[in-house]
């Protein structure tokens, strides 16, 4: 298995909703990442997990809450989002912190 | 901080060659990646350079000069399906992306 699987592919949520994005990989990668990408902009790093511990938080608002239950799974919990949070959310993994990033197909999030 | 520059747009004809340049100034360096991204889709890996020189992979080649903070991606024998955004990304403690170059291939 050489893929990073993200669910759901599309999500529409209200500003008072609570939802979660899921990411799964079975490549034995020990680093996992969340990126946010707005239209016609490059991906921007949000969080890095290394060996299931949060190692980088790029000053992301607390309405985004990451979780890494085990080495194969990465979640992003969403609460009280704003319309400007609408974007493509990409998950990625790598065998170390240095090489071989694999991206999932993303979750397109719309906040209404 | 990090500064990664690449041209915004390039247009070329089917069958031609296009070279996308990327210059970078980063606090650290642990490799440079090139990704292809079609609209609305995730980035897909094209190439990785960590040492100076040219890496060739079929129709795509990538070059790196660490002393000059410079890389390029060379796309040969362009096809219509190569129309996409091409992202240069530098890895220090994290992967940071340039703004991307939109390549349009015309018949």
CSV table of C-alpha atoms in Angstrom, one decimal:
chain,number,residue,atom,x,y,z
A,1,UNK,CA,0.0,0.0,0.0
A,2,UNK,CA,1.6,3.2,-1.2
A,3,UNK,CA,-1.2,5.6,-0.6
A,4,UNK,CA,-2.4,8.2,1.9
A,5,UNK,CA,-6.2,8.0,2.2
A,6,UNK,CA,-8.2,11.0,3.3
A,7,UNK,CA,-11.9,11.1,4.1
A,8,UNK,CA,-14.2,12.6,3.4
A,9,UNK,CA,-13.3,14.0,0.0
A,10,UNK,CA,-15.8,16.9,0.3
A,11,UNK,CA,-17.3,18.4,3.4
A,12,UNK,CA,-19.7,21.3,3.9
A,13,UNK,CA,-20.2,22.5,7.5
A,14,UNK,CA,-21.8,25.3,9.3
A,15,UNK,CA,-19.9,27.7,11.6
A,16,UNK,CA,-21.4,26.0,14.7
A,17,UNK,CA,-20.7,22.4,13.6
A,18,UNK,CA,-18.0,20.0,14.8
A,19,UNK,CA,-16.5,17.7,12.3
A,20,UNK,CA,-13.4,15.7,11.8
A,21,UNK,CA,-11.1,15.0,8.8
A,22,UNK,CA,-9.3,11.6,8.7
A,23,UNK,CA,-6.1,10.5,7.2
A,24,UNK,CA,-4.6,7.0,7.1
A,25,UNK,CA,-1.4,5.5,5.7
A,26,UNK,CA,0.0,2.0,6.0
A,27,UNK,CA,3.5,2.6,4.6
A,28,UNK,CA,5.1,2.6,8.0
A,29,UNK,CA,5.8,6.3,7.8
A,30,UNK,CA,6.5,7.9,11.2
A,31,UNK,CA,5.9,11.5,10.2
A,32,UNK,CA,2.5,12.9,9.3
A,33,UNK,CA,1.5,16.4,8.3
A,34,UNK,CA,-1.6,18.6,7.8
A,35,UNK,CA,-1.4,21.2,5.1
A,36,UNK,CA,-4.0,23.9,4.1
A,37,UNK,CA,-4.3,25.1,0.5
A,38,UNK,CA,-6.4,28.0,-0.7
A,39,UNK,CA,-7.2,28.3,-4.4
A,40,UNK,CA,-4.3,29.2,-6.6
A,41,UNK,CA,-1.9,29.3,-3.6
A,42,UNK,CA,0.7,26.8,-2.5
A,43,UNK,CA,0.1,24.4,0.4
A,44,UNK,CA,0.8,25.8,3.8
A,45,UNK,CA,2.0,23.6,6.7
A,46,UNK,CA,-0.3,23.5,9.7
A,47,UNK,CA,0.9,20.6,11.9
A,48,UNK,CA,3.6,17.9,12.0
A,49,UNK,CA,3.5,14.7,14.0
A,50,UNK,CA,6.7,12.8,14.4
A,51,UNK,CA,6.4,9.3,16.1
A,52,UNK,CA,2.9,10.2,17.1
A,53,UNK,CA,3.9,13.3,19.0
A,54,UNK,CA,3.1,16.8,17.8
A,55,UNK,CA,6.4,18.4,16.8
A,56,UNK,CA,5.3,21.5,14.9
A,57,UNK,CA,2.2,23.7,15.2
A,58,UNK,CA,2.5,26.6,12.8
A,59,UNK,CA,0.5,29.0,15.0
A,60,UNK,CA,-2.8,27.4,13.8
A,61,UNK,CA,-5.9,28.7,15.5
A,62,UNK,CA,-7.3,26.5,18.3
A,63,UNK,CA,-10.5,25.8,16.3
A,64,UNK,CA,-8.3,23.3,14.5
A,65,UNK,CA,-7.3,20.4,16.7
A,66,UNK,CA,-5.0,17.6,15.5
A,67,UNK,CA,-4.9,14.2,16.9
A,68,UNK,CA,-2.6,11.2,16.1
A,69,UNK,CA,-4.2,8.1,17.7
A,70,UNK,CA,-1.6,5.7,16.3
A,71,UNK,CA,1.2,5.6,13.8
A,72,UNK,CA,-1.2,5.1,10.9
A,73,UNK,CA,-3.9,7.6,11.6
A,74,UNK,CA,-4.1,11.4,11.7
A,75,UNK,CA,-7.2,13.3,12.5
A,76,UNK,CA,-8.0,17.0,12.3
A,77,UNK,CA,-10.9,18.1,14.5
A,78,UNK,CA,-12.8,21.2,13.4
A,79,UNK,CA,-15.0,23.4,15.6
A,80,UNK,CA,-16.5,26.8,15.1
A,81,UNK,CA,-14.8,27.4,11.8
A,82,UNK,CA,-15.1,30.6,9.8
A,83,UNK,CA,-15.9,30.9,6.0
A,84,UNK,CA,-12.3,31.9,5.4
A,85,UNK,CA,-11.3,28.4,6.6
A,86,UNK,CA,-12.8,27.0,3.4
A,87,UNK,CA,-9.9,25.3,1.6
A,88,UNK,CA,-8.4,22.0,0.4
A,89,UNK,CA,-6.9,20.2,3.4
A,90,UNK,CA,-4.1,17.9,2.5
A,91,UNK,CA,-2.6,15.2,4.6
A,92,UNK,CA,0.9,13.9,3.9
A,93,UNK,CA,3.3,11.3,5.4
A,94,UNK,CA,7.0,10.6,5.1
A,95,UNK,CA,9.3,7.8,6.5
A,96,UNK,CA,11.4,10.4,8.4
A,97,UNK,CA,11.2,14.1,8.7
A,98,UNK,CA,13.4,14.5,5.6
A,99,UNK,CA,12.4,12.6,2.5
A,100,UNK,CA,9.7,10.9,0.6
A,101,UNK,CA,6.5,12.9,1.2
A,102,UNK,CA,3.3,11.3,0.0
A,103,UNK,CA,0.2,13.4,-0.2
A,104,UNK,CA,-3.4,12.3,0.1
A,105,UNK,CA,-6.0,13.5,-2.4
A,106,UNK,CA,-7.3,16.0,0.1
A,107,UNK,CA,-10.6,17.1,1.7
A,108,UNK,CA,-12.3,20.0,0.1
A,109,UNK,CA,-13.9,21.9,3.0
A,110,UNK,CA,-16.6,24.5,2.6
A,111,UNK,CA,-17.7,26.5,5.7
A,112,UNK,CA,-21.1,28.2,5.3
B,1,UNK,CA,12.7,32.7,7.2
B,2,UNK,CA,12.3,31.1,3.8
B,3,UNK,CA,12.0,32.7,0.4
B,4,UNK,CA,11.2,30.4,-2.6
B,5,UNK,CA,10.7,32.1,-6.0
B,6,UNK,CA,9.5,30.7,-9.3
B,7,UNK,CA,7.7,32.3,-12.3
B,8,UNK,CA,4.0,32.6,-12.1
B,9,UNK,CA,3.1,31.3,-15.5
B,10,UNK,CA,4.7,29.7,-18.6
B,11,UNK,CA,3.1,28.8,-21.9
B,12,UNK,CA,4.6,26.3,-24.4
B,13,UNK,CA,3.6,24.3,-27.5
B,14,UNK,CA,2.9,20.6,-27.5
B,15,UNK,CA,6.1,18.7,-28.1
B,16,UNK,CA,8.3,21.5,-27.0
B,17,UNK,CA,10.6,21.9,-23.9
B,18,UNK,CA,10.0,24.1,-20.9
B,19,UNK,CA,12.3,24.9,-18.1
B,20,UNK,CA,10.9,26.1,-14.8
B,21,UNK,CA,13.4,27.9,-12.6
B,22,UNK,CA,13.3,28.0,-8.8
B,23,UNK,CA,15.5,30.1,-6.5
B,24,UNK,CA,15.5,29.7,-2.8
B,25,UNK,CA,16.9,31.2,0.4
B,26,UNK,CA,16.1,29.1,3.4
B,27,UNK,CA,17.5,28.8,6.9
B,28,UNK,CA,18.4,25.2,6.3
B,29,UNK,CA,18.4,22.7,3.4
B,30,UNK,CA,17.7,19.1,3.4
B,31,UNK,CA,16.6,18.6,-0.2
B,32,UNK,CA,14.4,20.1,-2.9
B,33,UNK,CA,11.3,18.6,-4.3
B,34,UNK,CA,9.3,19.3,-7.4
B,35,UNK,CA,5.6,18.5,-7.4
B,36,UNK,CA,2.9,18.6,-10.1
B,37,UNK,CA,-0.6,19.7,-9.2
B,38,UNK,CA,-3.6,19.7,-11.4
B,39,UNK,CA,-6.5,22.0,-10.4
B,40,UNK,CA,-8.4,20.7,-7.5
B,41,UNK,CA,-6.2,17.7,-7.0
B,42,UNK,CA,-3.4,16.9,-4.5
B,43,UNK,CA,0.3,17.5,-5.4
B,44,UNK,CA,2.1,14.5,-7.0
B,45,UNK,CA,5.8,13.9,-6.5
B,46,UNK,CA,8.0,14.5,-9.6
B,47,UNK,CA,11.6,14.7,-8.4
B,48,UNK,CA,13.9,15.1,-5.4
B,49,UNK,CA,17.4,16.6,-5.4
B,50,UNK,CA,19.7,16.8,-2.4
B,51,UNK,CA,23.1,16.8,-4.1
B,52,UNK,CA,24.2,19.1,-6.9
B,53,UNK,CA,23.6,17.9,-10.4
B,54,UNK,CA,20.9,16.6,-12.7
B,55,UNK,CA,18.4,13.9,-12.0
B,56,UNK,CA,16.6,12.5,-15.0
B,57,UNK,CA,13.3,10.7,-14.9
B,58,UNK,CA,11.8,10.0,-18.3
B,59,UNK,CA,10.5,13.3,-19.8
B,60,UNK,CA,11.2,15.2,-16.6
B,61,UNK,CA,14.6,16.2,-15.3
B,62,UNK,CA,15.6,18.3,-12.3
B,63,UNK,CA,18.8,20.2,-11.6
B,64,UNK,CA,20.2,21.6,-8.3
B,65,UNK,CA,23.0,23.9,-7.4
B,66,UNK,CA,23.1,24.3,-3.7
B,67,UNK,CA,25.8,27.0,-3.8
B,68,UNK,CA,23.6,29.2,-6.0
B,69,UNK,CA,20.3,28.3,-4.2
B,70,UNK,CA,18.9,27.3,-7.6
B,71,UNK,CA,17.0,24.5,-9.2
B,72,UNK,CA,15.1,23.9,-12.4
B,73,UNK,CA,12.6,21.4,-13.6
B,74,UNK,CA,12.9,20.5,-17.3
B,75,UNK,CA,9.8,19.1,-19.1
B,76,UNK,CA,10.6,17.6,-22.5
B,77,UNK,CA,8.2,16.5,-25.3
B,78,UNK,CA,5.4,18.4,-23.7
B,79,UNK,CA,1.9,16.9,-23.8
B,80,UNK,CA,-1.5,18.5,-23.2
B,81,UNK,CA,-1.8,16.6,-19.9
B,82,UNK,CA,1.3,18.4,-18.6
B,83,UNK,CA,-0.8,21.5,-18.3
B,84,UNK,CA,-0.7,22.0,-14.5
B,85,UNK,CA,0.9,23.9,-11.7
B,86,UNK,CA,4.4,22.9,-10.8
B,87,UNK,CA,5.5,23.5,-7.2
B,88,UNK,CA,9.1,23.8,-6.0
B,89,UNK,CA,9.4,22.9,-2.4
B,90,UNK,CA,12.4,23.1,-0.1
B,91,UNK,CA,12.9,20.9,3.0
B,92,UNK,CA,14.7,22.2,6.0
B,93,UNK,CA,12.8,21.3,9.2
B,94,UNK,CA,9.6,21.3,7.2
B,95,UNK,CA,8.6,21.3,3.6
B,96,UNK,CA,8.0,24.8,2.3
B,97,UNK,CA,6.5,25.5,-1.1
B,98,UNK,CA,7.0,28.2,-3.7
B,99,UNK,CA,3.9,29.8,-5.1
B,100,UNK,CA,3.9,27.5,-8.1
B,101,UNK,CA,4.2,27.9,-11.8
B,102,UNK,CA,1.2,27.4,-14.0
B,103,UNK,CA,2.2,25.7,-17.2
B,104,UNK,CA,-0.2,25.9,-20.2
B,105,UNK,CA,0.5,23.6,-23.1
B,106,UNK,CA,-1.0,24.7,-26.4
B,107,UNK,CA,-1.7,22.5,-29.4
